[in-house]
Amino acid sequence: MSHTSPYRYFDGLRDGLPIGLGYLSVSFGFGITAVGEGLRFLEALIISMTNLTSAGQVAGVTVIVAAGTILEMILTQFVINLRYSLMGITLTQRLDCRCTTPHRLLMSFGLTDEIFAVAASKPYPVGPSYFYGLMTLPYIGWAGGTLLGALAGQILPESIRVAMGIMIYAMFVAIILPPMKKDRGVLGAVLIAALLSCAVAYLPFLSWISEGFSIIICAVVAAVVMAILRPISDEADAKEEGQA
Amino acid sequence: MRPTILIYILVMALTTYLVRMIPFTAFRKKITSRFARSFFHYIPYAVLAAMTFPAILYSTGSLLSATVGLAVAMVLAYFGRSLIVVSLAASFVAFLVGFLPFG
C-alpha cells in the first residue's frame, strides 16, 4: 500500500521539541499556580500527567479549590475541551491507514492544540509512529514543567522564564506563515481568525466570551467563510490523494 | 494524596479523554463534501491564528519584547526556517530586549 505516512518516530520527536520546550514553561506556571491554590505537588503532577491541557487544568483546579460539584467539573472540562473533538475529526482526515482503533485510543490522549496543529499541517498524512514521536517531548515537558514549578517555584531566573513564554506562539507563526505565502485561502483564514480573536479580546461587549470559546468561535467562522469564498479545488484534492 | 481530590482528578481526566477520544476513534469516513473538505483544510491554520493573536503580544510580560520577538518570528518563518529555530530565536531576542532599560 502506498497509503502509509513517510514520517517516522524521529521526525515526530524533532517536531515535538519546540512544543515540549514551550510546554515546560507553560506547565511550570501551572505547577506554581496549583500549589499556590493549595494542591500538593503530587496532585498537581497527576493532573498534568492525566490531562495534558492547559486551559482545562487551570479551570479544573478552580473547581477543586472551590469544592465544586462533580457535574460542574464535567461541564467545565467538556466545554473547555470541546475543541479537541473538532480537532480530532479534522485529524482523522489526515491519518494514514496504519491508524487502527487501538492506536487511535492511545493517540487521542495526546491530542492537544499544538500537537494537532503540527500533525494536521504536515504535507503528507501522518501515522501512529510519527504521532507518538510528536507526543513524547510535549508530554515529558508538560509533566516535568509541572513538577519543577510545583516543587521549586523559581528554578529559572525571571528574565529567562518570561522570555520562554513566546516560544510556543513563535512556533505557531512558523507553522502558519509559509502556507500563507502560497495559498490565498489560508491567508484569508488566518487574517479573519486573528482579527476576530483580537475583536473578542479588545471589544468590551464581547469580553464575556471565554478564551476557550473564543478560539473555537473565531476559528470556525474563519474556516467557514474561506470554505465558501475559496473552496479547495478538485485538482488540489487529486494532488493530495496522489501524495497520500 | 487526598481521596476527594483524586476523585475530582479522575473525573476531570476521564471527561477530557472522552472528549478527545470518541470523535477521533469513531470517525472513519473520508469526507467527500467539497465544503467540508475546504473547512477542514482551513481550520488548523484558523485555530492557530486565533490562539496566537493577540495572545503572543502578552506572552513575555512586556509588549515591546513580545512585539520584537513576533517580528523576528515572522521574518524567519517567512524565509522558511524550522519551527525550533523560529521559536528559539524569537525567545532569545525577547530575552535580550527584556534587558533594555525601557523594555
CSV table of C-alpha atoms in Angstrom, one decimal, chain A residues 39-203:
chain,number,residue,atom,x,y,z
A,39,LEU,CA,-2.9,21.5,46.0
A,40,ARG,CA,0.1,19.2,46.9
A,41,PHE,CA,2.8,18.8,44.3
A,42,LEU,CA,1.9,15.2,43.6
A,43,GLU,CA,-1.7,16.2,42.9
A,44,ALA,CA,-0.6,18.9,40.5
A,45,LEU,CA,1.7,16.4,38.8
A,46,ILE,CA,-1.0,13.8,38.4
A,47,ILE,CA,-3.4,16.4,36.9
A,48,SER,CA,-0.8,17.2,34.3
A,49,MET,CA,0.1,13.6,33.6
A,50,THR,CA,-3.6,12.6,33.1
A,51,ASN,CA,-5.0,15.7,31.4
A,52,LEU,CA,-2.4,17.3,29.2
A,53,THR,CA,-4.4,20.5,28.6
A,54,SER,CA,-3.6,24.0,29.9
A,55,ALA,CA,-7.0,25.8,30.0
A,56,GLY,CA,-8.9,22.8,31.2
A,57,GLN,CA,-6.4,22.1,34.0
A,58,VAL,CA,-6.5,25.7,35.3
A,59,ALA,CA,-10.3,25.6,35.3
A,60,GLY,CA,-10.2,22.1,37.0
A,61,VAL,CA,-8.1,23.4,39.8
A,62,THR,CA,-10.5,26.3,40.3
A,63,VAL,CA,-13.4,23.8,40.6
A,64,ILE,CA,-11.4,21.6,43.1
A,65,VAL,CA,-10.4,24.5,45.2
A,66,ALA,CA,-13.9,25.9,45.3
A,67,ALA,CA,-15.1,22.4,46.2
A,68,GLY,CA,-17.5,22.5,43.2
A,69,THR,CA,-19.8,19.6,42.2
A,70,ILE,CA,-18.8,16.7,40.0
A,71,LEU,CA,-21.3,17.9,37.4
A,72,GLU,CA,-19.6,21.3,37.4
A,73,MET,CA,-16.3,19.6,36.8
A,74,ILE,CA,-17.7,17.5,33.9
A,75,LEU,CA,-19.4,20.5,32.3
A,76,THR,CA,-16.3,22.8,32.7
A,77,GLN,CA,-14.0,20.2,31.1
A,78,PHE,CA,-16.5,19.3,28.4
A,79,VAL,CA,-17.0,22.9,27.3
A,80,ILE,CA,-13.3,24.0,27.5
A,81,ASN,CA,-12.0,20.9,25.8
A,82,LEU,CA,-14.8,20.6,23.1
A,83,ARG,CA,-12.4,22.0,20.6
A,84,TYR,CA,-10.5,18.7,20.8
A,85,SER,CA,-13.5,16.9,19.3
A,86,LEU,CA,-13.4,19.2,16.3
A,87,MET,CA,-9.6,18.8,16.0
A,88,GLY,CA,-9.9,15.0,16.4
A,89,ILE,CA,-12.4,14.9,13.4
A,90,THR,CA,-10.1,17.1,11.4
A,91,LEU,CA,-7.1,15.0,12.1
A,92,THR,CA,-8.9,11.7,11.1
A,93,GLN,CA,-8.8,13.1,7.6
A,94,ARG,CA,-5.0,13.4,7.7
A,95,LEU,CA,-4.2,9.9,9.1
A,96,ASP,CA,-2.6,7.1,7.2
A,97,CYS,CA,-4.0,3.6,7.0
A,98,ARG,CA,-2.0,2.3,10.0
A,99,CYS,CA,-4.0,4.3,12.4
A,100,THR,CA,-6.2,1.4,13.7
A,101,THR,CA,-8.6,1.7,16.7
A,102,PRO,CA,-6.0,0.6,19.4
A,103,HIS,CA,-3.6,3.2,18.0
A,104,ARG,CA,-6.4,5.9,17.9
A,105,LEU,CA,-7.3,5.1,21.6
A,106,LEU,CA,-3.7,5.9,22.6
A,107,MET,CA,-3.1,8.7,20.1
A,108,SER,CA,-6.2,10.6,21.2
A,109,PHE,CA,-4.7,11.1,24.6
A,110,GLY,CA,-2.0,13.3,23.1
A,111,LEU,CA,-4.4,15.5,21.1
A,112,THR,CA,-3.5,19.0,22.2
A,113,ASP,CA,-3.9,22.3,20.3
A,114,GLU,CA,-0.2,22.3,19.4
A,115,ILE,CA,0.2,18.6,18.6
A,116,PHE,CA,-2.9,18.7,16.5
A,117,ALA,CA,-1.7,21.8,14.6
A,118,VAL,CA,1.6,20.3,13.8
A,119,ALA,CA,0.2,17.0,12.8
A,120,ALA,CA,-2.6,18.4,10.7
A,121,SER,CA,-0.4,20.8,8.8
A,122,LYS,CA,2.1,18.2,7.6
A,123,PRO,CA,2.1,18.0,3.8
A,124,TYR,CA,1.5,14.2,3.9
A,125,PRO,CA,-0.8,12.1,6.1
A,126,VAL,CA,0.6,11.0,9.5
A,127,GLY,CA,0.9,7.6,11.0
A,128,PRO,CA,1.0,6.3,14.6
A,129,SER,CA,4.8,6.2,14.9
A,130,TYR,CA,5.2,9.9,13.9
A,131,PHE,CA,2.3,10.9,16.2
A,132,TYR,CA,3.9,9.0,19.2
A,133,GLY,CA,7.1,10.8,18.5
A,134,LEU,CA,5.3,14.1,18.3
A,135,MET,CA,3.6,13.3,21.7
A,136,THR,CA,6.8,12.3,23.5
A,137,LEU,CA,8.6,15.5,24.3
A,138,PRO,CA,5.5,17.6,24.9
A,139,TYR,CA,4.3,15.0,27.4
A,140,ILE,CA,7.7,15.0,29.2
A,141,GLY,CA,7.8,18.8,29.1
A,142,TRP,CA,4.3,19.2,30.4
A,143,ALA,CA,4.7,16.7,33.3
A,144,GLY,CA,8.3,17.8,34.0
A,145,GLY,CA,7.5,21.5,34.0
A,146,THR,CA,4.6,21.0,36.3
A,147,LEU,CA,6.8,19.0,38.7
A,148,LEU,CA,9.5,21.7,38.6
A,149,GLY,CA,7.1,24.5,39.0
A,150,ALA,CA,5.2,22.8,41.9
A,151,LEU,CA,8.4,21.7,43.7
A,152,ALA,CA,10.7,24.6,43.3
A,153,GLY,CA,8.7,27.6,42.3
A,154,GLN,CA,11.5,29.7,41.0
A,155,ILE,CA,14.2,27.5,39.4
A,156,LEU,CA,14.8,29.7,36.4
A,157,PRO,CA,15.6,33.3,36.6
A,158,GLU,CA,12.6,35.5,35.9
A,159,SER,CA,14.2,37.0,32.8
A,160,ILE,CA,14.5,33.6,31.1
A,161,ARG,CA,11.2,32.4,32.3
A,162,VAL,CA,9.2,35.3,30.8
A,163,ALA,CA,11.2,35.1,27.5
A,164,MET,CA,10.3,31.4,27.2
A,165,GLY,CA,6.6,32.4,27.1
A,166,ILE,CA,6.8,33.5,23.5
A,167,MET,CA,8.3,30.2,22.2
A,168,ILE,CA,5.0,28.4,21.7
A,169,TYR,CA,3.5,31.3,19.8
A,170,ALA,CA,6.6,31.9,17.7
A,171,MET,CA,6.2,28.2,16.7
A,172,PHE,CA,2.6,28.8,15.6
A,173,VAL,CA,3.8,31.7,13.4
A,174,ALA,CA,6.4,29.4,11.9
A,175,ILE,CA,3.6,26.9,11.0
A,176,ILE,CA,1.1,29.4,9.6
A,177,LEU,CA,3.3,31.8,7.6
A,178,PRO,CA,4.8,29.6,4.9
A,179,PRO,CA,1.5,28.3,3.6
A,180,MET,CA,0.1,31.8,3.7
A,181,LYS,CA,2.5,32.8,1.0
A,182,LYS,CA,1.3,30.1,-1.4
A,183,ASP,CA,-2.4,29.7,-0.5
A,184,ARG,CA,-4.7,32.8,-0.6
A,185,GLY,CA,-7.4,30.8,1.2
A,186,VAL,CA,-5.0,30.1,4.2
A,187,LEU,CA,-4.0,33.7,4.2
A,188,GLY,CA,-7.7,34.7,4.4
A,189,ALA,CA,-8.5,32.2,7.1
A,190,VAL,CA,-5.5,33.3,9.2
A,191,LEU,CA,-6.3,37.0,8.9
A,192,ILE,CA,-10.0,36.6,9.7
A,193,ALA,CA,-9.3,34.4,12.7
A,194,ALA,CA,-6.7,36.7,14.0
A,195,LEU,CA,-8.9,39.8,13.6
A,196,LEU,CA,-11.9,38.1,15.2
A,197,SER,CA,-9.7,36.9,18.1
A,198,CYS,CA,-8.4,40.4,18.7
A,199,ALA,CA,-12.0,41.8,18.5
A,200,VAL,CA,-13.1,39.4,21.2
A,201,ALA,CA,-10.1,40.3,23.3
A,202,TYR,CA,-10.4,44.1,23.0
A,203,LEU,CA,-14.1,44.9,22.4
